[in-house]
Coordinates of C-alpha atoms and ligand atoms in Angstrom, one line a residue:
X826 CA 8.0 8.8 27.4
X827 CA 7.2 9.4 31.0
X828 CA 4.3 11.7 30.8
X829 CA 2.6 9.0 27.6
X830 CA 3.1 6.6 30.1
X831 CA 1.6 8.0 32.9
X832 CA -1.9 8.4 30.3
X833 CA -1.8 4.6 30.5
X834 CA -2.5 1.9 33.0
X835 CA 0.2 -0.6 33.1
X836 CA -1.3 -2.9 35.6
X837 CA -4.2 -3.6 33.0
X838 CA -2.2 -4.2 29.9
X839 CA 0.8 -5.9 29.1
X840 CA 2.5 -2.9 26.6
X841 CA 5.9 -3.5 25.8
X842 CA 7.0 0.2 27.2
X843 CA 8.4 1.5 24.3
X844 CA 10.0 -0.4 21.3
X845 CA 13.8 -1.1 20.7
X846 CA 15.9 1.5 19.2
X847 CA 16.3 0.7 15.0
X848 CA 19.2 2.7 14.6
X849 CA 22.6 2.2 16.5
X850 CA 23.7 5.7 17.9
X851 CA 27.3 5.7 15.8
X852 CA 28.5 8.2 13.6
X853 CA 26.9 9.0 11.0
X854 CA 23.8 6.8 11.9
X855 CA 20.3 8.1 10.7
X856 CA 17.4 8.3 12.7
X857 CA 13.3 8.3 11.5
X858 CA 11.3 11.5 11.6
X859 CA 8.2 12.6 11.1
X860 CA 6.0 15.3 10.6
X861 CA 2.3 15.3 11.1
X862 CA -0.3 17.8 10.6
X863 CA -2.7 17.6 12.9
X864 CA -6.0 19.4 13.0
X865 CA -7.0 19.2 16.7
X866 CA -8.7 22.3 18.7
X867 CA -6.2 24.4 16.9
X868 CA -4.0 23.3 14.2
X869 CA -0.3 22.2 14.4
X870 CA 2.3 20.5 13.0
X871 CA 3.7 17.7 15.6
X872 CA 7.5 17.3 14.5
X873 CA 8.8 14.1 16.1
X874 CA 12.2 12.6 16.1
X875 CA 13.1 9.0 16.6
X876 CA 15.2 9.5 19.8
X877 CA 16.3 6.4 22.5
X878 CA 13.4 4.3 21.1
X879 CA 10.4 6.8 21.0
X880 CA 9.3 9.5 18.9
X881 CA 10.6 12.9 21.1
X882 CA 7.7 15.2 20.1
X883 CA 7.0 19.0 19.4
X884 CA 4.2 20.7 18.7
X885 CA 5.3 23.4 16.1
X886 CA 1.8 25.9 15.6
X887 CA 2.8 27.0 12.2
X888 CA 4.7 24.5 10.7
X889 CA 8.3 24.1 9.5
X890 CA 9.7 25.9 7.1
X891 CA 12.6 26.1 5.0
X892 CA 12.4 29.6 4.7
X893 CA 15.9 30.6 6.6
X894 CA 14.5 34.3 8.1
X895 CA 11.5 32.8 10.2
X896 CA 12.0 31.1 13.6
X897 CA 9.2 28.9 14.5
X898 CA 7.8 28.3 18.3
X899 CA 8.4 24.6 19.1
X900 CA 6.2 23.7 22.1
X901 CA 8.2 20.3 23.4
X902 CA 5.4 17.7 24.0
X903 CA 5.4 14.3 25.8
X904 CA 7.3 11.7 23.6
X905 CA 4.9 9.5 21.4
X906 CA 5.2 5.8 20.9
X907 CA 6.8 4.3 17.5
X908 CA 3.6 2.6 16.9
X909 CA 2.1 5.8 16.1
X910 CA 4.8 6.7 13.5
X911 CA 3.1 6.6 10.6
X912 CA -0.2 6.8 12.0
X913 CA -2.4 9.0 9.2
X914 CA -6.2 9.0 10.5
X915 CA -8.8 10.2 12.9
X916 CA -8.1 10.2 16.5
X917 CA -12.2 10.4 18.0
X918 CA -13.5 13.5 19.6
X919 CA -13.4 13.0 23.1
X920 CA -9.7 11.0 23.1
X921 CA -6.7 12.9 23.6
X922 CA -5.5 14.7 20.5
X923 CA -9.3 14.3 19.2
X924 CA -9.0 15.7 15.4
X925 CA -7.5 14.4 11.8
X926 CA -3.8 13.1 11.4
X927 CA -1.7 13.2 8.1
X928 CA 1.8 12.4 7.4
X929 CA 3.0 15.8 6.3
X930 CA 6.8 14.5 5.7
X931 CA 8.4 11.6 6.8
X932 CA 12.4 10.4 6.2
X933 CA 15.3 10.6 8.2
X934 CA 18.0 12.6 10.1
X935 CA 20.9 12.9 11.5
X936 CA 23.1 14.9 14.0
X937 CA 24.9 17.5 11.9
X938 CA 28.4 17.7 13.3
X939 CA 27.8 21.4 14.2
X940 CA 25.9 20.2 17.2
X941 CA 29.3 18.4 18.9
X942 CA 30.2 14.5 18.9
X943 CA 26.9 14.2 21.2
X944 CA 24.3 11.4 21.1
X945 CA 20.6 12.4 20.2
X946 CA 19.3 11.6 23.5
X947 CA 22.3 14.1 25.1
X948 CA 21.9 16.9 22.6
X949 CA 18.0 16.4 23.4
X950 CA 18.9 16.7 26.9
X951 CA 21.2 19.8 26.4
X952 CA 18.6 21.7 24.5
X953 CA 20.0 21.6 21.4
X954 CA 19.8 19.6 18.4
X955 CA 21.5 20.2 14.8
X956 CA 19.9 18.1 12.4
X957 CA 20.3 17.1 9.0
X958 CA 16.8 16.1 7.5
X959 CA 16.5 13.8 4.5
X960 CA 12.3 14.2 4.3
X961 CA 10.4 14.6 1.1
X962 CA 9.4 18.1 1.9
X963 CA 11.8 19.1 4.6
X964 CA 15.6 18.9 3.6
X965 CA 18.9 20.2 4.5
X966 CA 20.1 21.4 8.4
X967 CA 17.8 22.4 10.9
X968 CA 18.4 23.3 14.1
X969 CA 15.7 22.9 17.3
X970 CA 16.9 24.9 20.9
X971 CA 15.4 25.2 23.8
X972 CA 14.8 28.6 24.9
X973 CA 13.0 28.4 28.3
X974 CA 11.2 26.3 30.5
X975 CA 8.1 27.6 32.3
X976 CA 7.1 27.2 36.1
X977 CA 5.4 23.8 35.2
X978 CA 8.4 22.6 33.6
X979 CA 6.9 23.1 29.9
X980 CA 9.5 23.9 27.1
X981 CA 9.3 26.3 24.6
X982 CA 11.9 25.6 22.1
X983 CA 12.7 27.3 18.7
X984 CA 12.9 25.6 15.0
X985 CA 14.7 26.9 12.4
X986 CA 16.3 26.1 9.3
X987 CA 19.6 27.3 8.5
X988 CA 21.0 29.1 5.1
X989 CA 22.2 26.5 3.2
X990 CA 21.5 24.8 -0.5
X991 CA 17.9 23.8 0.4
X992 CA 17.1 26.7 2.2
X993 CA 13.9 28.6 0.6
X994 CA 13.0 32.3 1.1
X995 CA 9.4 32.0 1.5
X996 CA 8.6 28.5 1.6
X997 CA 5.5 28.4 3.7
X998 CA 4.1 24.6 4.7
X999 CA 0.6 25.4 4.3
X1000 CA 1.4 26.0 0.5
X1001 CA 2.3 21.8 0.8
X1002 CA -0.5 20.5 2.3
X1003 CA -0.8 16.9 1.1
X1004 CA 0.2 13.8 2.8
X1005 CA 3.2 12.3 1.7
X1006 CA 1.8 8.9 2.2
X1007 CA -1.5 9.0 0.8
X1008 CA -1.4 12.1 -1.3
X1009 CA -4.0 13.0 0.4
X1010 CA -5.5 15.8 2.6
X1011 CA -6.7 16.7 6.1
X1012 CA -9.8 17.1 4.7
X1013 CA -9.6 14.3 2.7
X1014 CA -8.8 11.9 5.6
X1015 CA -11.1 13.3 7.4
X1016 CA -13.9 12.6 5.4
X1017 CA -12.6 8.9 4.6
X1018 CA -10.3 8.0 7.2
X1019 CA -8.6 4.8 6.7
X1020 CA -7.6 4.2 10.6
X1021 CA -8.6 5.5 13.7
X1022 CA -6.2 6.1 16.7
X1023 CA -7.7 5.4 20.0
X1024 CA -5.2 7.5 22.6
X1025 CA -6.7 5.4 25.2
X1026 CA -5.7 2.3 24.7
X1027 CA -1.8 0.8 24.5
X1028 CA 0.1 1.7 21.5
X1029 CA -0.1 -1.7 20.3
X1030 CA -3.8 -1.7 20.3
X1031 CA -4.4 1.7 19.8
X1032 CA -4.4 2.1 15.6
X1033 CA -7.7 0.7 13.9
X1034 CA -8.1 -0.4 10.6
X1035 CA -11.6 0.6 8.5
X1036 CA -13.3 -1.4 6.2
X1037 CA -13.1 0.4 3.3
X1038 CA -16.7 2.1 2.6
X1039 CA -18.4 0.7 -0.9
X1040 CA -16.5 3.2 -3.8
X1041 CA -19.5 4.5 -5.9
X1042 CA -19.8 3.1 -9.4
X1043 CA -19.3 5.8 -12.1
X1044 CA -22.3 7.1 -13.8
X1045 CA -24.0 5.7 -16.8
X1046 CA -23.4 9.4 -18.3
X1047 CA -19.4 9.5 -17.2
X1048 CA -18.8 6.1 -18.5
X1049 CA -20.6 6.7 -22.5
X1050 CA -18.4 10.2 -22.2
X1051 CA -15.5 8.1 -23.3
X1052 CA -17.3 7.3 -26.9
X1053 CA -17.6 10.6 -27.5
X1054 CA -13.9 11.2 -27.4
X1055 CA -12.1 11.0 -30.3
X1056 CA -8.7 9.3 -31.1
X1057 CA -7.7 11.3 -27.8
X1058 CA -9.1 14.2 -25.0
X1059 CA -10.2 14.8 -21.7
X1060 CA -12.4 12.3 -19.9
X1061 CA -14.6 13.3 -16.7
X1062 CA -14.2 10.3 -14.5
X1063 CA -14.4 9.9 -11.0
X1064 CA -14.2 13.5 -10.3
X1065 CA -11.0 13.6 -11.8
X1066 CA -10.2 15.4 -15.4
X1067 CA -8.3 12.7 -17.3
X1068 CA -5.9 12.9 -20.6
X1069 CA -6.5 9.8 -22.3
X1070 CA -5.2 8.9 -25.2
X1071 CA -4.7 6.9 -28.4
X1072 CA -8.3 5.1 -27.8
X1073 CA -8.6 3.2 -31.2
X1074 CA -5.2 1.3 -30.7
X1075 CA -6.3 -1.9 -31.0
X1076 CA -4.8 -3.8 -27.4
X1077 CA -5.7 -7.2 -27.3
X1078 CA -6.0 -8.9 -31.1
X1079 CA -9.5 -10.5 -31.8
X1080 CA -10.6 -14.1 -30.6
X1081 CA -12.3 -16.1 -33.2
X1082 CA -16.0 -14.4 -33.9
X1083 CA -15.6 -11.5 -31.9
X1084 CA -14.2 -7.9 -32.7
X1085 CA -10.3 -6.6 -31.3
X1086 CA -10.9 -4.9 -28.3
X1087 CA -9.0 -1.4 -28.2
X1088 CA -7.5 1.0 -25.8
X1089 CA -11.0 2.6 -25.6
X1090 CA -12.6 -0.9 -24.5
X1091 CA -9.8 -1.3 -21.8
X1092 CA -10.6 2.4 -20.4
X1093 CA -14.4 1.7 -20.2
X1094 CA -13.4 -1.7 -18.4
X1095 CA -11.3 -0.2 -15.5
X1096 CA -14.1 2.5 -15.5
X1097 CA -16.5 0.0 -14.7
X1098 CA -14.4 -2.8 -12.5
X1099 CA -12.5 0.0 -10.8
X1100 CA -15.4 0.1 -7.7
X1101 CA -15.2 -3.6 -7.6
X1102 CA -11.5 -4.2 -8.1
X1103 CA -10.3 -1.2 -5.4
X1104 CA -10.8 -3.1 -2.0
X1105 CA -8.2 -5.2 -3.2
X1106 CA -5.9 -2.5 -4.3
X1107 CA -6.4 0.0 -2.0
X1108 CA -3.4 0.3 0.4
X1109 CA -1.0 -1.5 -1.6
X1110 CA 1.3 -0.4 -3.8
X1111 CA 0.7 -1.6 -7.2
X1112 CA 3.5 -2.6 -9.5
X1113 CA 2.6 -2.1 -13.3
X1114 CA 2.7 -4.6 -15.9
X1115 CA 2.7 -2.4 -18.8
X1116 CA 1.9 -3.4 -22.3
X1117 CA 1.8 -0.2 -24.1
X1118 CA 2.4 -1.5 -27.7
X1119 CA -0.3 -3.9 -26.9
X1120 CA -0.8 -7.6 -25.3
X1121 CA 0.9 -9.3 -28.6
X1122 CA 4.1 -7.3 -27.8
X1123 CA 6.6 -7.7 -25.2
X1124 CA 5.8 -6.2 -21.8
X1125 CA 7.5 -4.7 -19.1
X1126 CA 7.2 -4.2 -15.3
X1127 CA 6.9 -0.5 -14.2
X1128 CA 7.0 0.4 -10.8
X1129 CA 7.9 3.4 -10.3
X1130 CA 5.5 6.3 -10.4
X1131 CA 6.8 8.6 -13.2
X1132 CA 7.3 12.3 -12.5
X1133 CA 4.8 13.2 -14.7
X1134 CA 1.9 11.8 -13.4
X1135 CA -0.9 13.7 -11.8
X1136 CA -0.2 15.3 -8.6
X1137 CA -3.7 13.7 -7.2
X1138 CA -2.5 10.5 -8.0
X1139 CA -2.4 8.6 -4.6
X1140 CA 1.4 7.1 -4.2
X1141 CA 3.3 5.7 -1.3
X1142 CA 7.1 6.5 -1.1
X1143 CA 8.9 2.9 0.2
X1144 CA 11.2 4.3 3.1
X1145 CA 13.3 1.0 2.6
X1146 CA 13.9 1.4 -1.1
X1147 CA 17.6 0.0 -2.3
X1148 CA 19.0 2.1 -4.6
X1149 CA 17.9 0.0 -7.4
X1150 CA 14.7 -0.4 -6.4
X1151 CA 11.0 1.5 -7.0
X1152 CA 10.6 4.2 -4.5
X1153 CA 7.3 6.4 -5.3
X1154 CA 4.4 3.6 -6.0
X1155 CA 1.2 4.3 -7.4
X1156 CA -1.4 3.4 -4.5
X1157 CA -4.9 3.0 -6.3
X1158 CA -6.7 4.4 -3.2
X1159 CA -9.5 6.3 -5.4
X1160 CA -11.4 4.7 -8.8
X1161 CA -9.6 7.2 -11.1
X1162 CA -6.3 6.4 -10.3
X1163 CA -6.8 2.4 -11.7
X1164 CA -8.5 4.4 -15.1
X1165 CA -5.3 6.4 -15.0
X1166 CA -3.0 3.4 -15.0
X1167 CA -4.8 1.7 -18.0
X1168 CA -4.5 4.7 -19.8
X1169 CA -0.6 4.3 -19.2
X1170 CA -0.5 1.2 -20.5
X1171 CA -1.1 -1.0 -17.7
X1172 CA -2.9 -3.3 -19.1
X1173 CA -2.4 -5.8 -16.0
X1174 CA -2.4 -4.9 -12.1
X1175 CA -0.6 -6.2 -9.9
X1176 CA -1.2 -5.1 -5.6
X1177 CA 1.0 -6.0 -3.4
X1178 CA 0.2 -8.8 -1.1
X1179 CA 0.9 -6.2 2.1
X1180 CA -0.4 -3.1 2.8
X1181 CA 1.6 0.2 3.0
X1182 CA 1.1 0.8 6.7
X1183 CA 2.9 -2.8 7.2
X1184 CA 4.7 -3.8 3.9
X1185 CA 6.8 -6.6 6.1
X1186 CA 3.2 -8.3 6.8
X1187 CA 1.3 -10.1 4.3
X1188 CA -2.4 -10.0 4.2
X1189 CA -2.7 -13.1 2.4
X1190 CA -0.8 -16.4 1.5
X1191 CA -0.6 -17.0 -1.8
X1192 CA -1.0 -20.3 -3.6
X1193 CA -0.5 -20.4 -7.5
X1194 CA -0.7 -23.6 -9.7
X1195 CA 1.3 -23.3 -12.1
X1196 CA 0.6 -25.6 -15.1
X1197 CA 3.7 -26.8 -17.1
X1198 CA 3.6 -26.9 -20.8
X1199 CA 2.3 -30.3 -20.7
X1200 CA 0.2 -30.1 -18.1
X1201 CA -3.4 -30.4 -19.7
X1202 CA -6.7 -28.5 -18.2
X1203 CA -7.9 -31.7 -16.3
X1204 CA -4.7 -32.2 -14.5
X1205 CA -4.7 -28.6 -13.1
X1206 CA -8.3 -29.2 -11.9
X1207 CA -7.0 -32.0 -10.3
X1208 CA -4.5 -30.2 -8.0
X1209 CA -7.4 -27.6 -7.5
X1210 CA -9.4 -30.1 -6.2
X1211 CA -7.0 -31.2 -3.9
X1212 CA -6.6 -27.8 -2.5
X1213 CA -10.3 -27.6 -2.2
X1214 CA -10.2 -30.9 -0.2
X1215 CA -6.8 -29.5 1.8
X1216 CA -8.3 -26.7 3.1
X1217 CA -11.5 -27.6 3.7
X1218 CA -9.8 -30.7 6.2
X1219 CA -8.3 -27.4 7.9
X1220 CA -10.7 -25.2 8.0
X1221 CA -9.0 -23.0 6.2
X1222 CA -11.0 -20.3 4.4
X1223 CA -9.4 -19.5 1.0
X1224 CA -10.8 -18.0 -2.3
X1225 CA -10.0 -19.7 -5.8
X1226 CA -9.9 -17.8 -9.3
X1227 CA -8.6 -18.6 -12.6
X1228 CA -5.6 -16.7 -14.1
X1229 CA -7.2 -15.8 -16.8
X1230 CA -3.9 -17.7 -18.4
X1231 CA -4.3 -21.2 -18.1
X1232 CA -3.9 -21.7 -13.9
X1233 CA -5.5 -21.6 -11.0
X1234 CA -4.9 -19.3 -7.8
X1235 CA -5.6 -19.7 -4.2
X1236 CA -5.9 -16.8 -1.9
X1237 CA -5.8 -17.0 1.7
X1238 CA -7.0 -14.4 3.9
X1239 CA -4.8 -14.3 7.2
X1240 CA -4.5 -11.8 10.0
X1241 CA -1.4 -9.5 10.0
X1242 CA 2.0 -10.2 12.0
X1243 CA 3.0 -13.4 10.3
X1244 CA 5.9 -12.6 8.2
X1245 CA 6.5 -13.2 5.0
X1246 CA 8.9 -15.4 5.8
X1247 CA 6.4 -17.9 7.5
X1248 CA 3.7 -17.5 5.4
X1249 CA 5.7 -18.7 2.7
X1250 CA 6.9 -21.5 4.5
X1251 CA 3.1 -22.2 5.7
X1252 CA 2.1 -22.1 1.8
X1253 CA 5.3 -24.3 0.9
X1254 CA 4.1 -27.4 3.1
X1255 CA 0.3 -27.1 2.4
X1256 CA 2.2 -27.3 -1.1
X1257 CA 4.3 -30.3 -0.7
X1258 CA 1.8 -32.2 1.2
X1259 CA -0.7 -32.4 -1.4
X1260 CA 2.2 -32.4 -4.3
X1261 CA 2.9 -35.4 -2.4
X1262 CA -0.1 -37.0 -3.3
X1263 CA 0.4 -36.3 -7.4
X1264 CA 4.3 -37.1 -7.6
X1265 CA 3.3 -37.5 -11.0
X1266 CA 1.8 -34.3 -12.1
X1267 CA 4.0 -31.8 -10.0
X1268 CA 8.0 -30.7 -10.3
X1269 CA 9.7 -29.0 -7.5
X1270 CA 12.6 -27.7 -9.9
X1271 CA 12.8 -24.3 -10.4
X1272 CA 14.1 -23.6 -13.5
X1273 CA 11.0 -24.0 -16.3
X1274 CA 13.3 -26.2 -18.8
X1275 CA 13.7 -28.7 -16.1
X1276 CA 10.4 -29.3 -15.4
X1277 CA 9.9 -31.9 -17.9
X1278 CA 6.6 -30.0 -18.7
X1279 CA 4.9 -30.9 -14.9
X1280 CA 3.1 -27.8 -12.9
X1281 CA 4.5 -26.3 -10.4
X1282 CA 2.9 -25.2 -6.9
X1283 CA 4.5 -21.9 -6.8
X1284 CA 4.7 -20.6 -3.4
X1285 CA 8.0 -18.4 -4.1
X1286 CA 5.2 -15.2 -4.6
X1287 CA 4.7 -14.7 -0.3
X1288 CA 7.3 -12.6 -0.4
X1289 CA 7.5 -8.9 0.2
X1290 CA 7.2 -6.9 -3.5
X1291 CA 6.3 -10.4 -5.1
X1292 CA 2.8 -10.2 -6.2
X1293 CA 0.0 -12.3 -8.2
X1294 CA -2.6 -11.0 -10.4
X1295 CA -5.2 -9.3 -8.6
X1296 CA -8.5 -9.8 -8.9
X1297 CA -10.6 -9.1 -12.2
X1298 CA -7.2 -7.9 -13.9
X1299 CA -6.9 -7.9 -18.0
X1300 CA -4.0 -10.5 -19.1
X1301 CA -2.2 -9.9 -22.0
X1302 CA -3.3 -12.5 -24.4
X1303 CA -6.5 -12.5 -27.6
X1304 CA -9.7 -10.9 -26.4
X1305 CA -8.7 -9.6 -23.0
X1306 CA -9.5 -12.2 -20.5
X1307 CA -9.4 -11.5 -16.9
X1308 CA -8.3 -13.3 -14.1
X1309 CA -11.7 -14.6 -12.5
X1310 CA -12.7 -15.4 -9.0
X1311 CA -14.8 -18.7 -9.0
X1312 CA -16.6 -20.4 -6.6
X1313 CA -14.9 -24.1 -5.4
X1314 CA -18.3 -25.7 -6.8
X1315 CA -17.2 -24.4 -10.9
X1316 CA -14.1 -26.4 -10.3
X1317 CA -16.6 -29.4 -11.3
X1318 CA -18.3 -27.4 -14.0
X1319 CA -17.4 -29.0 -17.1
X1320 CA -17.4 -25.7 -19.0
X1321 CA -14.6 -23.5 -16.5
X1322 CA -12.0 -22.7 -18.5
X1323 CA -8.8 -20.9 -17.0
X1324 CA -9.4 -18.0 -19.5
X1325 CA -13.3 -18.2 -19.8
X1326 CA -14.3 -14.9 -19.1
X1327 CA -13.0 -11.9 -20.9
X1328 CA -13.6 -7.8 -20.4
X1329 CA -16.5 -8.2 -22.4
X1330 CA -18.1 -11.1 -20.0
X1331 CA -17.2 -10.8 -16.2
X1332 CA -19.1 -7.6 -15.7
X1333 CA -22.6 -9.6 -16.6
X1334 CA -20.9 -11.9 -14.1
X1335 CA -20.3 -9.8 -11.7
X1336 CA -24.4 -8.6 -11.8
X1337 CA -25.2 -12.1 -11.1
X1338 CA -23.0 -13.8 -8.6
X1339 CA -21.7 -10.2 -7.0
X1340 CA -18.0 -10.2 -5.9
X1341 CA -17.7 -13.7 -4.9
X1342 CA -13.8 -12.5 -3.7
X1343 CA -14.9 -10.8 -1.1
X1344 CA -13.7 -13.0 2.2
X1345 CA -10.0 -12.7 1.5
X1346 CA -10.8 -9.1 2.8
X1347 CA -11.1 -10.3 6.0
X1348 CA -8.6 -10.2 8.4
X1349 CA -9.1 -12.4 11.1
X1350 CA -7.8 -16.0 10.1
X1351 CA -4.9 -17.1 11.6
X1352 CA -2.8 -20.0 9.7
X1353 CA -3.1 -23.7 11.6
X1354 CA -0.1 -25.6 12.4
X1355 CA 0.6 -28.5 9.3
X1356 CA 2.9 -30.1 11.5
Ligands
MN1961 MN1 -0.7 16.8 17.8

């Protein structure tokens, strides 16, 4: 870490000097590492190991490989911060390390017992590490040894990988060259880069978020395409070829006076909403609410990316996945990939509230009214209204839209570090306090038969994998209505309805009022004290 540090000035910023270690060094125990490729004056691959706290860095020209006849030079490099661990960006021209950044491969390793009962840091400090590596492209035992160190004290090390089950004659990294956290490219990144990493300032400050450029709205053309298809084919969209299928199945059954709307109608919808809905998908992994039988039939959550899908499809792989849990995500980070996920039945999208980069850290606290079965239209309005009033007595900014069911929503933009954990207990007093004021409209029980019919403020969602509708989403129910941002004024509009505007209305909408979502984009808020 010494020579990072000595890039910095201490005496101007108060930089915690390198995080705690995550892992205790026991047997057995498993470390990060990652992998990035990194187009600076001359290409490399930085291979960097979670060692005593920091990421213990090597600068590896041409890449690892599994191929166990090629030794690769490994040019030891100062140690990086843990901040930058997953950093995937631009770092500026002018800034140390000036260039693009993906993550090439990312997982975890250990010391193979070949190496002796050493610690990282000691085998480090020997010259020679075994490792075994559990990465999405780099598995099985490695093994990284020093094999001199110049007059300026620079280390030239060696990386191979030994003959074992994973081992791959051949296997050249360059043939792999897509990030494993974005599915996306150097090039790619380059051209849209989603962060910045400013090597001159303290690792705490030093990784930038973007706004998100405006996405391009499909053409008039690409979009009429689709009703030239038949019952199934190819559709041009977004760039991206896409198999599309059964397009007459009727989805969503008719409302009264207007026709069914079919598979075709839902495809043409996420077509058209997809440049609008993305800024609030982007980033997140989005877990499925699949209907593929159609919105009358029983659905089912699918998280998991299947092994079929497209390799362009953007996807995130959750590092902390339980075994029974989701671990490849489908992130919609381009227009085609929300058209893809209609296509596969989701007929309902669902973002996570946190964003890949920090899935601990929510970007908004939630806030969903929950009517009970007796609760009638008026009474939800009622505890909308007194949200409206709440939060306008804080000066809180938050965005309401109906379900597209029969509640309401409130979203609440707040700047990242507050956990989960707090926002939900934030959003469970702003709750209380104004259930407070209603005794007689709102139940605190969890379980729906006990309810006794009353709504419930649900503030349960704030937590990590727990999500809400997003934004402009289909629901399952006659005639495809969509869950609808609204401005706090239509809560006095005697003709809102929770499921007033359907696929066939909010894009008219949209043309008129524009996304009127918008400001839980921003970032800055932080959460006032209820107390
Ligand atoms: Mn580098």
């Amino acid at each position: 870490m010494s020579v990072y540090r000595d890039k910095r000035d201490f005496t101007r910023t108060s930089e915690p000097e390198g995080a705690p270690v995550l892992a205790a060094e026991t047997d057995g125990a498993a470390w990060r590492f990652v992998v990035q490729r990194h187009r600076a004056r001359r290409l490399h691959y930085d291979f960097r190991l979670e060692i005593d706290g920091v990421l213990a860095s090597w600068a590896v020209p041409k890449g690892p490989t599994l191929d166990p006849s090629v030794r690769r030079a490994a040019f030891h490099v100062e140690d990086h911060p843990l901040e930058y661990f997953d950093f995937e960006g631009v770092i500026p021209s002018g800034e140390y390390g000036g260039g693009d950044v993906i993550v090439w491969d990312e997982g975890t390793w250990q010391l193979d017992a070949a190496g002796g009962p050493q610690s990282p840091g000691a085998a480090l400090r020997a010259g020679e590490l075994h490792l075994d590596m559990q990465g999405h492209k780099l598995l099985g035992r490695f093994v990284l040894v020093r094999t001199r160190t110049d007059a300026a004290g620079k280390e030239q090390w060696l990386l191979l990988h030994k003959r074992d089950e994973y081992a791959v004659e051949g296997w050249d990294p360059e043939d792999h060259p897509r990030s494993v956290l974005s599915g996306r490219t150097n090039e790619e990144v380059k051209a849209e880069p989603h962060r910045l990493w400013h090597s001159d300032l303290p690792a705490s400050q030093a990784s930038v978020l973007l706004t998100p450029p405006p996405v391009p709205e499909a053409g008039a053309d690409e979009i009429d395409a689709l009703d030239h298809i038949g019952r199934e084919g190819t559709w041009r969209i977004f760039g991206r070829e896409l198999k599309v299928t059964n397009l007459d199945k009727v989805l969503f059954d008719a409302r009264p006076g207007e026709a069914p709307v079919s598979k075709r109608d839902l495809l043409r919808y996420s077509a058209q909403i997809a440049p609008v809905v993305l800024p609030y998908l982007a980033h997140r992994p989005l877990n499925m609410h699949r209907f593929p039988n159609g919105a009358g039939s029983d659905g089912f959550w699918h998280k998991e990316l299947p092994a079929h899908a497209p390799e362009w499809l953007p996807r995130w792989h959750n590092p902390d996945a339980s075994s029974g849990e989701a671990h490849t995500y489908l992130v919609v980070d381009e227009p085609a990939a929300l058209v893809w996920a209609a296509n596969f039945g989701a007929l309902e999208w669902h973002a996570w509230t946190s964003r890949v980069e920090e899935p601990e850290q929510p970007t908004y606290a939630l806030v969903d009214i929950d009517p009970g079965d007796r609760t009638t239209w008026a009474e939800l309005l009622v505890l909308a209204r007194l949200h409206r009033t709440a939060l306008e007595h804080l000066g809180v900014q938050g965005q309401p839209k109906v379900t597209g069911r029969r509640g309401v929503q409130v979203w609440i933009p707040i700047a990242p570090g507050p956990s989960f954990a707090r926002t939900r207990a934030w959003a469970e007093q702003l709750s209380r306090t104004i259930g407070a004021v209603v005794p007689e409209l709102v139940s605190w029980k969890w379980q729906v038969g006990e309810r006794s019919g009353l709504a419930r403020l649900d503030y349960t969602q704030n937590a990590r994998n727990k999500t809400l509708v997003a934004p402009y989403s289909p629901r399952p129910a006659p005639g495809a209505p969509v869950s609808a941002p609204i401005e706090w004024d239509e809560l006095d509009d005697p003709g809102l309805r929770p499921d007033g505007f359907t696929i066939r209305t909010i894009v008219d909408r949209l043309a008129k009022k524009r996304d009127i979502f918008r400001p839980v984009l921003q970032t800055g808020q932080h959460l006032p004290s209820l107390r």
